[in-house]
PDB file of N, CA and C in Angstrom:
ATOM      1  N   MET G 270      -0.196 -67.710  89.068  1.00 75.00           N
ATOM      2  CA  MET G 270       0.067 -66.679  90.070  1.00 75.00           C
ATOM      3  C   MET G 270      -0.517 -67.077  91.419  1.00 75.00           C
ATOM      4  N   SER G 271      -1.761 -67.603  91.413  1.00 91.00           N
ATOM      5  CA  SER G 271      -2.401 -67.969  92.677  1.00 91.00           C
ATOM      6  C   SER G 271      -1.705 -69.170  93.301  1.00 91.00           C
ATOM      7  N   ILE G 272      -1.144 -70.067  92.488  1.00 92.00           N
ATOM      8  CA  ILE G 272      -0.426 -71.227  93.018  1.00 92.00           C
ATOM      9  C   ILE G 272       0.825 -70.752  93.765  1.00 92.00           C
ATOM     10  N   VAL G 273       1.516 -69.769  93.217  1.00 93.00           N
ATOM     11  CA  VAL G 273       2.709 -69.226  93.872  1.00 93.00           C
ATOM     12  C   VAL G 273       2.330 -68.602  95.211  1.00 93.00           C
ATOM     13  N   VAL G 274       1.223 -67.879  95.240  1.00 93.00           N
ATOM     14  CA  VAL G 274       0.777 -67.245  96.481  1.00 93.00           C
ATOM     15  C   VAL G 274       0.445 -68.309  97.521  1.00 93.00           C
ATOM     16  N   ILE G 275      -0.218 -69.394  97.107  1.00 94.00           N
ATOM     17  CA  ILE G 275      -0.568 -70.475  98.037  1.00 94.00           C
ATOM     18  C   ILE G 275       0.694 -71.141  98.576  1.00 94.00           C
ATOM     19  N   VAL G 276       1.667 -71.411  97.722  1.00 94.00           N
ATOM     20  CA  VAL G 276       2.910 -72.050  98.145  1.00 94.00           C
ATOM     21  C   VAL G 276       3.666 -71.141  99.123  1.00 94.00           C
ATOM     22  N   VAL G 277       3.742 -69.851  98.818  1.00 95.00           N
ATOM     23  CA  VAL G 277       4.425 -68.917  99.716  1.00 95.00           C
ATOM     24  C   VAL G 277       3.693 -68.845 101.052  1.00 95.00           C
ATOM     25  N   GLY G 278       2.369 -68.848 101.026  1.00 94.00           N
ATOM     26  CA  GLY G 278       1.588 -68.824 102.262  1.00 94.00           C
ATOM     27  C   GLY G 278       1.819 -70.066 103.101  1.00 94.00           C
ATOM     28  N   LEU G 279       1.863 -71.225 102.460  1.00 95.00           N
ATOM     29  CA  LEU G 279       2.125 -72.468 103.193  1.00 95.00           C
ATOM     30  C   LEU G 279       3.529 -72.467 103.777  1.00 95.00           C
ATOM     31  N   LEU G 280       4.494 -71.958 103.018  1.00 96.00           N
ATOM     32  CA  LEU G 280       5.869 -71.890 103.509  1.00 96.00           C
ATOM     33  C   LEU G 280       5.965 -70.968 104.722  1.00 96.00           C
ATOM     34  N   LEU G 281       5.316 -69.810 104.657  1.00 95.00           N
ATOM     35  CA  LEU G 281       5.343 -68.887 105.790  1.00 95.00           C
ATOM     36  C   LEU G 281       4.627 -69.492 106.998  1.00 95.00           C
ATOM     37  N   ALA G 282       3.523 -70.201 106.780  1.00 95.00           N
ATOM     38  CA  ALA G 282       2.816 -70.840 107.887  1.00 95.00           C
ATOM     39  C   ALA G 282       3.690 -71.915 108.523  1.00 95.00           C
ATOM     40  N   PHE G 283       4.408 -72.682 107.691  1.00 95.00           N
ATOM     41  CA  PHE G 283       5.301 -73.717 108.211  1.00 95.00           C
ATOM     42  C   PHE G 283       6.429 -73.104 109.035  1.00 95.00           C
ATOM     43  N   LEU G 284       7.033 -72.022 108.523  1.00 94.00           N
ATOM     44  CA  LEU G 284       8.113 -71.360 109.255  1.00 94.00           C
ATOM     45  C   LEU G 284       7.600 -70.758 110.562  1.00 94.00           C
ATOM     46  N   ALA G 285       6.407 -70.181 110.543  1.00 95.00           N
ATOM     47  CA  ALA G 285       5.833 -69.621 111.768  1.00 95.00           C
ATOM     48  C   ALA G 285       5.574 -70.735 112.774  1.00 95.00           C
ATOM     49  N   PHE G 286       5.079 -71.891 112.303  1.00 94.00           N
ATOM     50  CA  PHE G 286       4.830 -73.025 113.199  1.00 94.00           C
ATOM     51  C   PHE G 286       6.137 -73.521 113.808  1.00 94.00           C
ATOM     52  N   ARG G 287       7.189 -73.623 112.991  1.00 94.00           N
ATOM     53  CA  ARG G 287       8.492 -74.054 113.503  1.00 94.00           C
ATOM     54  C   ARG G 287       9.020 -73.058 114.529  1.00 94.00           C
ATOM     55  N   PHE G 288       8.855 -71.760 114.260  1.00 94.00           N
ATOM     56  CA  PHE G 288       9.332 -70.727 115.174  1.00 94.00           C
ATOM     57  C   PHE G 288       8.582 -70.798 116.500  1.00 94.00           C
ATOM     58  N   ILE G 289       7.252 -70.964 116.429  1.00 95.00           N
ATOM     59  CA  ILE G 289       6.447 -71.021 117.654  1.00 95.00           C
ATOM     60  C   ILE G 289       6.805 -72.254 118.471  1.00 95.00           C
ATOM     61  N   THR G 290       6.970 -73.411 117.824  1.00 95.00           N
ATOM     62  CA  THR G 290       7.333 -74.618 118.570  1.00 95.00           C
ATOM     63  C   THR G 290       8.728 -74.475 119.167  1.00 95.00           C
ATOM     64  N   GLY G 291       9.631 -73.810 118.467  1.00 94.00           N
ATOM     65  CA  GLY G 291      10.968 -73.575 119.014  1.00 94.00           C
ATOM     66  C   GLY G 291      10.916 -72.675 120.239  1.00 94.00           C
ATOM     67  N   VAL G 292      10.090 -71.644 120.187  1.00 96.00           N
ATOM     68  CA  VAL G 292       9.954 -70.743 121.332  1.00 96.00           C
ATOM     69  C   VAL G 292       9.341 -71.486 122.515  1.00 96.00           C
ATOM     70  N   VAL G 293       8.346 -72.340 122.247  1.00 96.00           N
ATOM     71  CA  VAL G 293       7.705 -73.101 123.329  1.00 96.00           C
ATOM     72  C   VAL G 293       8.709 -74.061 123.955  1.00 96.00           C
ATOM     73  N   LYS G 294       9.500 -74.755 123.126  1.00 96.00           N
ATOM     74  CA  LYS G 294      10.517 -75.663 123.666  1.00 96.00           C
ATOM     75  C   LYS G 294      11.530 -74.896 124.504  1.00 96.00           C
ATOM     76  N   PHE G 295      11.944 -73.719 124.054  1.00 95.00           N
ATOM     77  CA  PHE G 295      12.898 -72.906 124.807  1.00 95.00           C
ATOM     78  C   PHE G 295      12.288 -72.449 126.126  1.00 95.00           C
ATOM     79  N   ALA G 296      11.011 -72.074 126.110  1.00 96.00           N
ATOM     80  CA  ALA G 296      10.342 -71.621 127.334  1.00 96.00           C
ATOM     81  C   ALA G 296      10.231 -72.767 128.341  1.00 96.00           C
ATOM     82  N   VAL G 297       9.903 -73.970 127.875  1.00 96.00           N
ATOM     83  CA  VAL G 297       9.803 -75.126 128.777  1.00 96.00           C
ATOM     84  C   VAL G 297      11.171 -75.444 129.358  1.00 96.00           C
ATOM     85  N   LEU G 298      12.205 -75.422 128.522  1.00 96.00           N
ATOM     86  CA  LEU G 298      13.563 -75.693 129.001  1.00 96.00           C
ATOM     87  C   LEU G 298      13.988 -74.641 130.025  1.00 96.00           C
ATOM     88  N   ALA G 299      13.691 -73.384 129.767  1.00 97.00           N
ATOM     89  CA  ALA G 299      14.041 -72.317 130.701  1.00 97.00           C
ATOM     90  C   ALA G 299      13.290 -72.491 132.022  1.00 97.00           C
ATOM     91  N   ALA G 300      12.027 -72.891 131.967  1.00 96.00           N
ATOM     92  CA  ALA G 300      11.249 -73.105 133.192  1.00 96.00           C
ATOM     93  C   ALA G 300      11.843 -74.245 134.017  1.00 96.00           C
ATOM     94  N   ILE G 301      12.275 -75.318 133.348  1.00 97.00           N
ATOM     95  CA  ILE G 301      12.885 -76.445 134.060  1.00 97.00           C
ATOM     96  C   ILE G 301      14.185 -75.995 134.724  1.00 97.00           C
ATOM     97  N   VAL G 302      15.016 -75.252 134.008  1.00 96.00           N
ATOM     98  CA  VAL G 302      16.281 -74.784 134.570  1.00 96.00           C
ATOM     99  C   VAL G 302      16.026 -73.872 135.772  1.00 96.00           C
ATOM    100  N   ILE G 303      15.059 -72.974 135.655  1.00 95.00           N
ATOM    101  CA  ILE G 303      14.742 -72.074 136.769  1.00 95.00           C
ATOM    102  C   ILE G 303      14.248 -72.872 137.972  1.00 95.00           C
ATOM    103  N   ALA G 304      13.415 -73.891 137.734  1.00 93.00           N
ATOM    104  CA  ALA G 304      12.908 -74.711 138.836  1.00 93.00           C
ATOM    105  C   ALA G 304      14.050 -75.464 139.518  1.00 93.00           C
ATOM    106  N   VAL G 305      14.981 -76.009 138.739  1.00 92.00           N
ATOM    107  CA  VAL G 305      16.118 -76.743 139.320  1.00 92.00           C
ATOM    108  C   VAL G 305      16.988 -75.796 140.146  1.00 92.00           C
ATOM    109  N   VAL G 306      17.287 -74.624 139.607  1.00 91.00           N
ATOM    110  CA  VAL G 306      18.100 -73.659 140.353  1.00 91.00           C
ATOM    111  C   VAL G 306      17.379 -73.236 141.630  1.00 91.00           C
ATOM    112  N   TYR G 307      16.064 -73.048 141.558  1.00 91.00           N
ATOM    113  CA  TYR G 307      15.293 -72.647 142.734  1.00 91.00           C
ATOM    114  C   TYR G 307      15.363 -73.725 143.814  1.00 91.00           C
ATOM    115  N   PHE G 308      15.145 -74.985 143.422  1.00 89.00           N
ATOM    116  CA  PHE G 308      15.169 -76.070 144.412  1.00 89.00           C
ATOM    117  C   PHE G 308      16.569 -76.261 144.986  1.00 89.00           C
ATOM    118  N   LEU G 309      17.605 -76.111 144.157  1.00 89.00           N
ATOM    119  CA  LEU G 309      18.965 -76.250 144.663  1.00 89.00           C
ATOM    120  C   LEU G 309      19.300 -75.119 145.637  1.00 89.00           C
ATOM    121  N   SER G 310      18.844 -73.924 145.340  1.00 90.00           N
ATOM    122  CA  SER G 310      19.130 -72.812 146.243  1.00 90.00           C
ATOM    123  C   SER G 310      18.353 -72.957 147.549  1.00 90.00           C
ATOM    124  N   GLN G 311      17.173 -73.516 147.506  1.00 87.00           N
ATOM    125  CA  GLN G 311      16.394 -73.732 148.730  1.00 87.00           C
ATOM    126  C   GLN G 311      17.040 -74.824 149.570  1.00 87.00           C
ATOM    127  N   GLY G 312      17.600 -75.856 148.923  1.00 71.00           N
ATOM    128  CA  GLY G 312      18.220 -76.951 149.660  1.00 71.00           C
ATOM    129  C   GLY G 312      19.512 -76.537 150.350  1.00 71.00           C
ATOM    130  N   SER G 313      20.224 -75.561 149.764  1.00 60.00           N
ATOM    131  CA  SER G 313      21.503 -75.179 150.346  1.00 60.00           C
ATOM    132  C   SER G 313      21.336 -74.216 151.520  1.00 60.00           C
ATOM    133  N   LEU G 314      20.157 -73.622 151.673  1.00 54.00           N
ATOM    134  CA  LEU G 314      19.932 -72.668 152.773  1.00 54.00           C
ATOM    135  C   LEU G 314      19.675 -73.383 154.095  1.00 54.00           C
TER     136      LEU G 314
END
């Protein structure tokens, strides 16, 4: 029973880690896109 609990805990920790890294990658990508749009809009003015 305790082995099953440990395996489920490790699986949930792995999924949470994957989710957090995915959110961080999305946030970095969004920041880059916003910076590019900002610089392009400043250059066209």
